[in-house]
Short mmCIF file of C-alpha atoms in Angstrom, two decimals:
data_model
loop_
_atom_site.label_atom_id
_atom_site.label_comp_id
_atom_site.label_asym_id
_atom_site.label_seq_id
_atom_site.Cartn_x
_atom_site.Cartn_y
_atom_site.Cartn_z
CA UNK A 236 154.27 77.12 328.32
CA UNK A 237 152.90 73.61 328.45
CA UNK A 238 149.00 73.39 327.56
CA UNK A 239 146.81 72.21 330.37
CA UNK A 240 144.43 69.58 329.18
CA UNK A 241 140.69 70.34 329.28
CA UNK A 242 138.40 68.17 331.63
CA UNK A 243 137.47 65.81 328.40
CA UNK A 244 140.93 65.60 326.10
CA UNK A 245 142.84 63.84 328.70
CA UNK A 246 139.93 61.28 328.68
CA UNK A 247 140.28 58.33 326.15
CA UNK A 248 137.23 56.50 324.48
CA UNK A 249 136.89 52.76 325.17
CA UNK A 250 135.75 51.78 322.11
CA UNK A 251 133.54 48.78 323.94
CA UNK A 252 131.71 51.28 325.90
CA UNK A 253 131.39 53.36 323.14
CA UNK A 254 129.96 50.25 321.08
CA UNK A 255 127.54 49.05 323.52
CA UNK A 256 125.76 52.54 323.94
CA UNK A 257 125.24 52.98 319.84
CA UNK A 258 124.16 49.38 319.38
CA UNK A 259 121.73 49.92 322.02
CA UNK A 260 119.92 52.67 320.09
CA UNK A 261 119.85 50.65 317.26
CA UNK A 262 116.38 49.64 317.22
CA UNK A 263 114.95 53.11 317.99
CA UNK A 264 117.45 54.29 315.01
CA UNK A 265 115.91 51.55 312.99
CA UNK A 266 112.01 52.38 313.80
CA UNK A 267 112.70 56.11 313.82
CA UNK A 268 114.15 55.44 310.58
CA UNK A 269 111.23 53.89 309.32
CA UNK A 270 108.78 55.98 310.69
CA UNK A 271 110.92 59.42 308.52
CA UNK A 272 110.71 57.66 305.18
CA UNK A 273 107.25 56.59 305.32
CA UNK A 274 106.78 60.32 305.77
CA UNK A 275 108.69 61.94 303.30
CA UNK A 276 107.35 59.50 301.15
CA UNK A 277 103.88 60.73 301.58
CA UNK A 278 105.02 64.36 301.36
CA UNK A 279 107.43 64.68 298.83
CA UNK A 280 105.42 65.05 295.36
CA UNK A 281 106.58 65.32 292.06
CA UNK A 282 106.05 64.88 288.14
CA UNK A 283 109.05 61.89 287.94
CA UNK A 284 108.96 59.18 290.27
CA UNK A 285 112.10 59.70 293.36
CA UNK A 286 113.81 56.99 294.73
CA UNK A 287 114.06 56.70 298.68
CA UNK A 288 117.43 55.04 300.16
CA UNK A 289 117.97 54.42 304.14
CA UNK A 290 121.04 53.74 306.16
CA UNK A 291 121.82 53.96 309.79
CA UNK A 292 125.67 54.24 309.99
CA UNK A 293 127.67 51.14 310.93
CA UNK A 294 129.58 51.57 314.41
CA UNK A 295 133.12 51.72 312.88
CA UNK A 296 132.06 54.61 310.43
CA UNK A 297 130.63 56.32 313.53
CA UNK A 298 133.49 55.44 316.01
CA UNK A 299 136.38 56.73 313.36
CA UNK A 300 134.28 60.03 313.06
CA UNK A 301 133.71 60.40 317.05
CA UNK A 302 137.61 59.91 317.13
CA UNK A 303 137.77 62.88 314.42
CA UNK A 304 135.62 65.03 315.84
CA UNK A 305 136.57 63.67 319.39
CA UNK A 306 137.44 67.73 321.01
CA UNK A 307 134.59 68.54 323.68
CA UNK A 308 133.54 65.20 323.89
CA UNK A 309 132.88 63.65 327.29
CA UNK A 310 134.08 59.76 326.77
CA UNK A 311 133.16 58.88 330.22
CA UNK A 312 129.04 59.36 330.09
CA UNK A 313 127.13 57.09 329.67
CA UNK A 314 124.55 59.00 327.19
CA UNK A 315 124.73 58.68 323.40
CA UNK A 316 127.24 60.63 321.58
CA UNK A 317 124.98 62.15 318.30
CA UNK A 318 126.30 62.85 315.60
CA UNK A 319 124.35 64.71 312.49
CA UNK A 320 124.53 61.20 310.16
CA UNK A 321 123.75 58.58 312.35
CA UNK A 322 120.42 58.04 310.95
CA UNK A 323 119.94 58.81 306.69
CA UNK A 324 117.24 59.08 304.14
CA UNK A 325 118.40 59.32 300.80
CA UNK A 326 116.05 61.12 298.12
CA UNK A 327 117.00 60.35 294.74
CA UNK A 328 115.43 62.55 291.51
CA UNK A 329 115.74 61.77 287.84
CA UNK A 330 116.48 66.01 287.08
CA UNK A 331 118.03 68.92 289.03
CA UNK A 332 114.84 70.85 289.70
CA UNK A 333 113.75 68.18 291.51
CA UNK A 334 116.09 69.05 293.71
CA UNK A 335 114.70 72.51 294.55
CA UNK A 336 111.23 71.29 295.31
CA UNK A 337 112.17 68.27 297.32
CA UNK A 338 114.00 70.69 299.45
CA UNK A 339 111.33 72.93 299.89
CA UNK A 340 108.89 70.26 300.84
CA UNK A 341 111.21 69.55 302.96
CA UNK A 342 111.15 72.49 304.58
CA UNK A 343 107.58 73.56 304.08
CA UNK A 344 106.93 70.18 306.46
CA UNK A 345 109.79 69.15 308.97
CA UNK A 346 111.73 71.44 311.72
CA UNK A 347 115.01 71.98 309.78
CA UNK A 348 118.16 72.99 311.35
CA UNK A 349 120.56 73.08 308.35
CA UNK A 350 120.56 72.85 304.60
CA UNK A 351 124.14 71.98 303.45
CA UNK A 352 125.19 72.02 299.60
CA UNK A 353 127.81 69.58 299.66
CA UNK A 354 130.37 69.63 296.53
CA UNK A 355 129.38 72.94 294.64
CA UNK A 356 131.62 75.50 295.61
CA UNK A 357 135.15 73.95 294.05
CA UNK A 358 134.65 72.60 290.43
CA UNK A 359 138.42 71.63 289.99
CA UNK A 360 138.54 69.09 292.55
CA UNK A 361 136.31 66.02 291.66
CA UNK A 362 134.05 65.40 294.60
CA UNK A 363 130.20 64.38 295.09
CA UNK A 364 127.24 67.04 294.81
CA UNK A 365 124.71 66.34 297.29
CA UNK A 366 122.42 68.89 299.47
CA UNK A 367 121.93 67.56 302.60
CA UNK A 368 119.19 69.06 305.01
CA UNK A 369 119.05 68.09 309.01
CA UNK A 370 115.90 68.02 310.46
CA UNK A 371 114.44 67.27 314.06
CA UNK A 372 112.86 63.95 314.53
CA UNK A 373 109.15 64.79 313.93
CA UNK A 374 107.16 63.94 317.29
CA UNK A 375 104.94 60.93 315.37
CA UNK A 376 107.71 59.39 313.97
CA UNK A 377 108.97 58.62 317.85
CA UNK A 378 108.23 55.04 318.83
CA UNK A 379 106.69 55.30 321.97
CA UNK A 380 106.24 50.82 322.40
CA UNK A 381 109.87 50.51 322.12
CA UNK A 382 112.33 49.58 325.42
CA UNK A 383 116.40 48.99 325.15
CA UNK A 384 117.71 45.80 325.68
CA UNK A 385 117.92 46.86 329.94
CA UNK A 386 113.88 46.99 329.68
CA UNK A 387 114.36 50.91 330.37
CA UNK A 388 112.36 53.10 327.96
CA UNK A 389 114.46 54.74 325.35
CA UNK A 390 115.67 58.14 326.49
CA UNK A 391 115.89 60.29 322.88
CA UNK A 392 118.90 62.81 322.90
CA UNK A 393 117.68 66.23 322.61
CA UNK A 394 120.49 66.37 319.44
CA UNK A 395 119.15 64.25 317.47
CA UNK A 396 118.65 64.30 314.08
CA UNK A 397 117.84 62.77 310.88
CA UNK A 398 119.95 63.50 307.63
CA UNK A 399 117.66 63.84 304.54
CA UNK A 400 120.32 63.66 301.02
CA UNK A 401 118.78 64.89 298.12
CA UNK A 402 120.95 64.07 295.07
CA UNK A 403 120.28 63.57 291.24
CA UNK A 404 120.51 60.03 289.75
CA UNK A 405 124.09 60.60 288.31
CA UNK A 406 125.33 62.33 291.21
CA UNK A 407 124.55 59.66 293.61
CA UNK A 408 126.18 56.90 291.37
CA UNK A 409 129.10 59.28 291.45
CA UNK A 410 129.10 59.22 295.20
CA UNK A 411 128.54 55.74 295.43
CA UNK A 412 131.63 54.96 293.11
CA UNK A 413 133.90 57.91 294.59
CA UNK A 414 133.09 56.30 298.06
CA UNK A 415 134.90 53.11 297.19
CA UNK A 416 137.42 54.82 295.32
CA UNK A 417 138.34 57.62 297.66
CA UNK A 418 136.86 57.23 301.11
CA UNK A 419 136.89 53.57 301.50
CA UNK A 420 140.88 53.37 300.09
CA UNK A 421 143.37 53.67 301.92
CA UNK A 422 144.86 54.85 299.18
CA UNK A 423 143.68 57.49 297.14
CA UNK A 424 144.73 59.24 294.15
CA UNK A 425 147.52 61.26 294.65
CA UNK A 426 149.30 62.23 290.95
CA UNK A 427 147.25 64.98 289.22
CA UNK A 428 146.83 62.78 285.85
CA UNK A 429 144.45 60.04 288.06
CA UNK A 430 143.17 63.48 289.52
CA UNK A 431 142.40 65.07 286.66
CA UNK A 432 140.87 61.67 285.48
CA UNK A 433 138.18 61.66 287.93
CA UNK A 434 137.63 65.39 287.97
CA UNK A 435 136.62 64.52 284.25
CA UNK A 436 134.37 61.88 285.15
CA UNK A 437 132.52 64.03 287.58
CA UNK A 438 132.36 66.76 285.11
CA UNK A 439 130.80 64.67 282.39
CA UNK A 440 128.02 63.63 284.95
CA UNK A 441 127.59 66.93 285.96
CA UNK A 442 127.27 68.14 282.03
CA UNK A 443 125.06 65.08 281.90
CA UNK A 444 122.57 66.22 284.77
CA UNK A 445 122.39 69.63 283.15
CA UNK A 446 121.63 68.31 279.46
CA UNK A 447 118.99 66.04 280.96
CA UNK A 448 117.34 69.14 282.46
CA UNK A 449 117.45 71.41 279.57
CA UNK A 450 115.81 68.50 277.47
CA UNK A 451 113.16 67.89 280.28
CA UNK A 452 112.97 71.85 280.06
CA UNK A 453 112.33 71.64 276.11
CA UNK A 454 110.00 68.67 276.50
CA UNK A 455 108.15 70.48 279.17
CA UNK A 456 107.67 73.55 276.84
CA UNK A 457 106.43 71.35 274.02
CA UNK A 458 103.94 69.65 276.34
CA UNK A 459 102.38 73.06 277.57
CA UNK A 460 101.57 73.75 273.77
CA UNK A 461 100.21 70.34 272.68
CA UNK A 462 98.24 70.39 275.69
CA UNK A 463 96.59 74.06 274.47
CA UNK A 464 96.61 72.87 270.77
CA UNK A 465 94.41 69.86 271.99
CA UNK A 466 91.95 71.80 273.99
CA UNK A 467 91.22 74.20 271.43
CA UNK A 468 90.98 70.86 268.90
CA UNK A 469 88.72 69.50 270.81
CA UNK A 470 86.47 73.23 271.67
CA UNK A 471 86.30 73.29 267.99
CA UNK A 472 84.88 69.97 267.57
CA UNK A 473 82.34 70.35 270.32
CA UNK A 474 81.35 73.83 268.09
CA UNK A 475 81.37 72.21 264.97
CA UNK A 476 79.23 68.95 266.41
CA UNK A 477 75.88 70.94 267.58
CA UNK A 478 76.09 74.38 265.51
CA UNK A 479 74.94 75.40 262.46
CA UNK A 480 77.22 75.45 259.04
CA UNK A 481 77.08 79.44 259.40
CA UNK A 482 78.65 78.76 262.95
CA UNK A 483 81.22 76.19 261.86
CA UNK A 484 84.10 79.07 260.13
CA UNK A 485 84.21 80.51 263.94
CA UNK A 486 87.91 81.59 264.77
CA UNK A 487 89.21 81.13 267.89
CA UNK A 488 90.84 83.50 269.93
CA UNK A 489 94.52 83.70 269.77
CA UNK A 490 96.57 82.12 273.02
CA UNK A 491 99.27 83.43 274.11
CA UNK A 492 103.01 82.40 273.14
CA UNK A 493 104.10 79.90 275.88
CA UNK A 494 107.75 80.59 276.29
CA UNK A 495 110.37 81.58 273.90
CA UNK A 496 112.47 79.16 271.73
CA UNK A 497 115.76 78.73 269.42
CA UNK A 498 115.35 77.27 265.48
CA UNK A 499 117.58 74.95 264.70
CA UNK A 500 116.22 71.33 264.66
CA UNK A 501 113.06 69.43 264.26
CA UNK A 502 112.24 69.84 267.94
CA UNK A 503 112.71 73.87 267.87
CA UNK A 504 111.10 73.64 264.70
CA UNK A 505 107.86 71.93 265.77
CA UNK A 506 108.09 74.77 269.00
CA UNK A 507 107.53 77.32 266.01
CA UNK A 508 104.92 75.61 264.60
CA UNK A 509 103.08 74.97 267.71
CA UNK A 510 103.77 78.83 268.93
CA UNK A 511 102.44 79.72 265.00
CA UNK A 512 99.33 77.18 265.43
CA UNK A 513 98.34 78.31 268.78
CA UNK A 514 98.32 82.12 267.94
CA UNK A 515 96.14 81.13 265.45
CA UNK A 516 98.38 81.50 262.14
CA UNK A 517 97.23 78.02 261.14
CA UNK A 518 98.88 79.28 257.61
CA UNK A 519 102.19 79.74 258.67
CA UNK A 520 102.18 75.99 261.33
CA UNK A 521 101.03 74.15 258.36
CA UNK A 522 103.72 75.52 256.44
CA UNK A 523 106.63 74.91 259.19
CA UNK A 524 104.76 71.39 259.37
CA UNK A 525 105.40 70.68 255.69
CA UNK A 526 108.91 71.41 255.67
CA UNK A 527 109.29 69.37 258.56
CA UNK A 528 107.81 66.22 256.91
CA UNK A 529 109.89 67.66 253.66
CA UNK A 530 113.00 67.15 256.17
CA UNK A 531 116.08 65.16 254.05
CA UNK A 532 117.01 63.71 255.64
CA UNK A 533 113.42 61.70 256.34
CA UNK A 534 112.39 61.71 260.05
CA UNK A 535 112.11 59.12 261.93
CA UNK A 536 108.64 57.27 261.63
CA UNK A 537 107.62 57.90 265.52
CA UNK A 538 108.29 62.02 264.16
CA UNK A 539 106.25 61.73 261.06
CA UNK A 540 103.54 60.45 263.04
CA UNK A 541 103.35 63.31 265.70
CA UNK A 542 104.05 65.95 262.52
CA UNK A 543 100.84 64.77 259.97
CA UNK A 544 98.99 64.25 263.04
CA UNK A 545 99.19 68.31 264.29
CA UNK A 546 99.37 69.26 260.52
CA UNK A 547 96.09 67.66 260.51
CA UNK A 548 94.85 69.38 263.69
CA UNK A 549 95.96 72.48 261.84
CA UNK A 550 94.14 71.51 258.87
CA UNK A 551 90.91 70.97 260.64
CA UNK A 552 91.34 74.27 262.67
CA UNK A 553 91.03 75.64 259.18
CA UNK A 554 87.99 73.43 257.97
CA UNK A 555 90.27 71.58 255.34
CA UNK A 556 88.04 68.30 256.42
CA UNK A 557 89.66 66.43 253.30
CA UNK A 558 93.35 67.47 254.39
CA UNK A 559 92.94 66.92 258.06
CA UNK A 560 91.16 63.30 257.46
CA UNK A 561 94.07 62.54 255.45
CA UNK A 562 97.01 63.77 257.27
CA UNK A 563 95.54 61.55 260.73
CA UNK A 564 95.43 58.67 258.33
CA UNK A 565 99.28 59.66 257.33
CA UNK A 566 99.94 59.67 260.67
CA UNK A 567 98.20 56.22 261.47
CA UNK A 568 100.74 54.59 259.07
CA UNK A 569 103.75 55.49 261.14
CA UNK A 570 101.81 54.63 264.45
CA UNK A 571 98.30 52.97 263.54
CA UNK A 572 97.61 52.06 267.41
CA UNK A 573 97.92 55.58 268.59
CA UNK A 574 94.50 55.44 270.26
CA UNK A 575 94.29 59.72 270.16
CA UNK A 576 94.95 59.87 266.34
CA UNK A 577 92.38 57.06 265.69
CA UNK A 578 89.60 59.10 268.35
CA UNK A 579 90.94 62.83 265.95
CA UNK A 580 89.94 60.63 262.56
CA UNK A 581 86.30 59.74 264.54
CA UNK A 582 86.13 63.56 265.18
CA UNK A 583 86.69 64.28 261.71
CA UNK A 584 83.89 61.65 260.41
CA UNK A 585 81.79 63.10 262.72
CA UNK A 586 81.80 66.65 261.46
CA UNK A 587 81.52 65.20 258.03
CA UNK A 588 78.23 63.35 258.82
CA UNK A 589 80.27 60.16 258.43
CA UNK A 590 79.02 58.05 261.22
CA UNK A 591 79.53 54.63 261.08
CA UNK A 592 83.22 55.28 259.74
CA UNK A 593 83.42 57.75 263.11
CA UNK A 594 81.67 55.10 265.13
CA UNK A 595 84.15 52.20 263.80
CA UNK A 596 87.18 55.04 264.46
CA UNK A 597 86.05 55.79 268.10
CA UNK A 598 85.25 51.71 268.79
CA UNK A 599 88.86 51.31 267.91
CA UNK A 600 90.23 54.36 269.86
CA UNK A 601 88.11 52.93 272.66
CA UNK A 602 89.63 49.16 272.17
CA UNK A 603 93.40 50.87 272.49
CA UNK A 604 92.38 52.91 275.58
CA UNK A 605 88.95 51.95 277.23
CA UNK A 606 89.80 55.16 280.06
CA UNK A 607 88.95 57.89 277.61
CA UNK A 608 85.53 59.27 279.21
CA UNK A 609 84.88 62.14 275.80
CA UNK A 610 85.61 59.30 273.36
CA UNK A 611 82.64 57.04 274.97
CA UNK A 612 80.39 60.45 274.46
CA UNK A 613 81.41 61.24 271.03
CA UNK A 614 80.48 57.68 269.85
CA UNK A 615 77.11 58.39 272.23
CA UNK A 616 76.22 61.18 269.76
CA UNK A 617 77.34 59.62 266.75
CA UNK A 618 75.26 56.18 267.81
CA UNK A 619 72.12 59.03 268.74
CA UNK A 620 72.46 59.86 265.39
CA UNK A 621 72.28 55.89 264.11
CA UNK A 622 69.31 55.46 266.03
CA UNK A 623 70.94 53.24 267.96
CA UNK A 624 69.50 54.38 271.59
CA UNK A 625 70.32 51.66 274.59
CA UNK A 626 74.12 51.59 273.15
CA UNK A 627 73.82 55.47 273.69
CA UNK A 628 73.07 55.18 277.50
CA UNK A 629 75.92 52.29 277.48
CA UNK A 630 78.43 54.81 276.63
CA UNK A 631 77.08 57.79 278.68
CA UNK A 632 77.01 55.38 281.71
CA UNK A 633 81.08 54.39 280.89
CA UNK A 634 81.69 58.24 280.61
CA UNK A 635 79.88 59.19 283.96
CA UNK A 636 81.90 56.37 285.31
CA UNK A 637 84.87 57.88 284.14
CA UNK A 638 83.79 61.91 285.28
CA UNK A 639 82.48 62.95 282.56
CA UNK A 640 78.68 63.84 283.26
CA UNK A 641 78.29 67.42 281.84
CA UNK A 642 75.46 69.14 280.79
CA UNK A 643 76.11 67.90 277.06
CA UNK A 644 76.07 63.86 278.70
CA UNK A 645 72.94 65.12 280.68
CA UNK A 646 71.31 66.55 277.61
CA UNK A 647 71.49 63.76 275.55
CA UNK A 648 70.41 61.34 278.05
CA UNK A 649 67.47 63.23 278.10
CA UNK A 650 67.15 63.25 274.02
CA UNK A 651 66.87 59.01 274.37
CA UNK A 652 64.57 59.31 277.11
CA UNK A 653 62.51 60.97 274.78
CA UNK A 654 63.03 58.29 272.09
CA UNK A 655 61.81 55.73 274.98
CA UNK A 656 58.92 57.33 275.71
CA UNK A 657 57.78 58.21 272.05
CA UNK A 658 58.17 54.13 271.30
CA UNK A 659 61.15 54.92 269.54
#
């Protein structure tokens, strides 16, 4: 029995028509357009900087697709026919879990109507990876001074949408290469050796993206423990600054493991020591620290630098002044304009009563990185201590300036008021 046709398939596009109404929405696309990126960019926040891409698709990419997806589709109106990609932001991250939080910004902010993870379900075939979310066109990002090229305001389709991609680094130079290898040829790759080729290819990028992450991962977890071994460096040197020598042997709570790790090479090695030095077994870090810096064979420079410079925090945790003053000089060697090693050897001085050698070491910190707000109070206290009392209120105004104006800054303000006032 011979089909019937349906009131739109026996209807075929004029491609002119067809033209004329897309090109006319061109400049709404293009504002629209404009108006979505300039959001995302403001709501879209992470640690690594993302790249933002736009597009609106050229007329013969959306005429072949209206052709393939042509069933239901009323060639005779004069209204827009939408499709989902006519208009495309493209958010580009430097590591996969970017890719997570992008998309739930995404969705914590916009009216979504799809999330689509493009490429992930078949990993024999080589193809692109890409998650691509549709979302309604957010009411402010509507030009409302805009008028087609009839004078008419524009009319916006009650379909339309905006495609947000949000792909890794790698994975969109994959898709950009694939696109003129595959969907731009007219000829693709048909024998399974070429195949197999470029399955390959996308397989080492996708290995790549992974790798990058776990290292970001690793870097992340080392990170979380400087930053702890730091702060409790630097609550010790606050105790050791104003208390008494009985007070100065205090031992510092333990803090809690940060995540767990495998041995194996310097980096899970320094993780041990780190874990070991923030639990408080300064012993045992200074130990895993040694046989680091004992490592044949010899690390890098930039390594022994970061390695005598927390064997030295280590060192001072355990009032080894000597040790720890020599171990930041150690590391100075292998980096001598590492502004935070120079500003640990000023702490040291310090606690050792040495004060123009800590006021010379904190100058020069200073003179590396002028933004350091504690560094321009610690050389406040040591110049207290030289009597020198208008270069005291210089630095305590530069750390106020830089939010740092604590009861400590307050305190000794007050101490060279005092000076003032007794005629020094």
């Amino acid at each position: 029995m011979k089909k019937h046709p349906t009131a739109y398939e026996d209807q075929l596009p004029e491609k002119k028509h067809i033209r004329e109404i897309y090109e006319k929405y061109n400049p709404l696309f293009s504002s629209i357009l404009a108006n979505v990126e300039k959001s995302l960019r403001n709501t879209i926040s992470l640690s690594s900087n993302p790249t933002f891409k736009t597009r609106i698709k050229s007329f013969n990419s959306y005429y072949r697709k209206v052709l393939r997806v042509k069933k239901g589709i009323n060639f005779a109106t004069d209204d827009l026919i939408c499709l989902t990609d006519m208009m495309g932001i493209r958010v580009i991250c430097p590591f996969l879990e970017d890719l997570k939080i992008v998309i739930q910004q995404v969705q914590a902010h916009y009216s979504v109507k799809e999330v689509e993870y493009k490429g992930q379900a078949n990993f024999k075939e080589f193809g692109y990876e890409s998650v691509h979310v549709l979302i309604n066109i957010p009411s402010d990002c509507i030009p409302t001074n805009l008028f087609d090229p009839a004078g008419n305001p524009y009319i916006l389709p009650e379909d339309l949408v905006c495609e947000i991609q949000v792909r890794t680094i790698l994975q969109d130079a994959w898709a950009e290469v694939e696109h003129e290898l595959v969907y731009k040829s007219e000829f693709s790759p048909f024998d399974m050796p070429m195949r197999r080729k470029l399955a390959s290819i996308n397989a080492n990028l996708s290995l790549a993206d992974i790798i990058f992450q776990e290292i970001r991962d690793y870097q992340s977890k080392l990170q979380t423990e400087v930053e702890e071994r730091r702060s409790t460096f630097y609550e010790q040197a606050d105790l050791l600054m104003k208390s008494t020598p009985e007070g100065s042997s205090k031992i510092f709570e333990k803090i809690h493991r940060v995540s767990p790790y495998v041995r194996g090479t310097i980096d899970d090695m320094l993780l041990d020591a780190l874990h070991a030095h923030n639990d408080g077994d300064l012993g045992r870090a200074i130990k895993i620290y040694s046989i680091i810096l004992d490592c044949d064979p010899r690390p890098a420079d930039s390594v022994l630098a970061v390695i005598y410079k927390h064997r030295g925090m280590a060192y001072f945790a355990e009032n080894e002044y000597d040790n720890a003053l020599a171990d930041f000089n150690r590391s100075l060697e292998f980096d001598p304009d590492n502004f935070r090693t120079i500003y640990y050897q000023g702490i040291v001085y310090s606690v050792q009563e040495q004060n123009n050698k800590a006021y010379d070491s904190f100058t020069k910190s200073l003179s590396l990185n002028e933004f350091q707000s504690h560094a321009h109070f610690r050389r406040a206290l040591v110049l207290f201590k030289l009597g020198r009392y208008q270069e005291v209120l210089n630095d305590l105004s530069d750390a106020k300036k830089l939010g740092l104006d604590d009861d400590e800054c307050r305190a000794l303000r007050q101490k060279v008021a005092a000076k003032f006032d007794m005629g020094m």
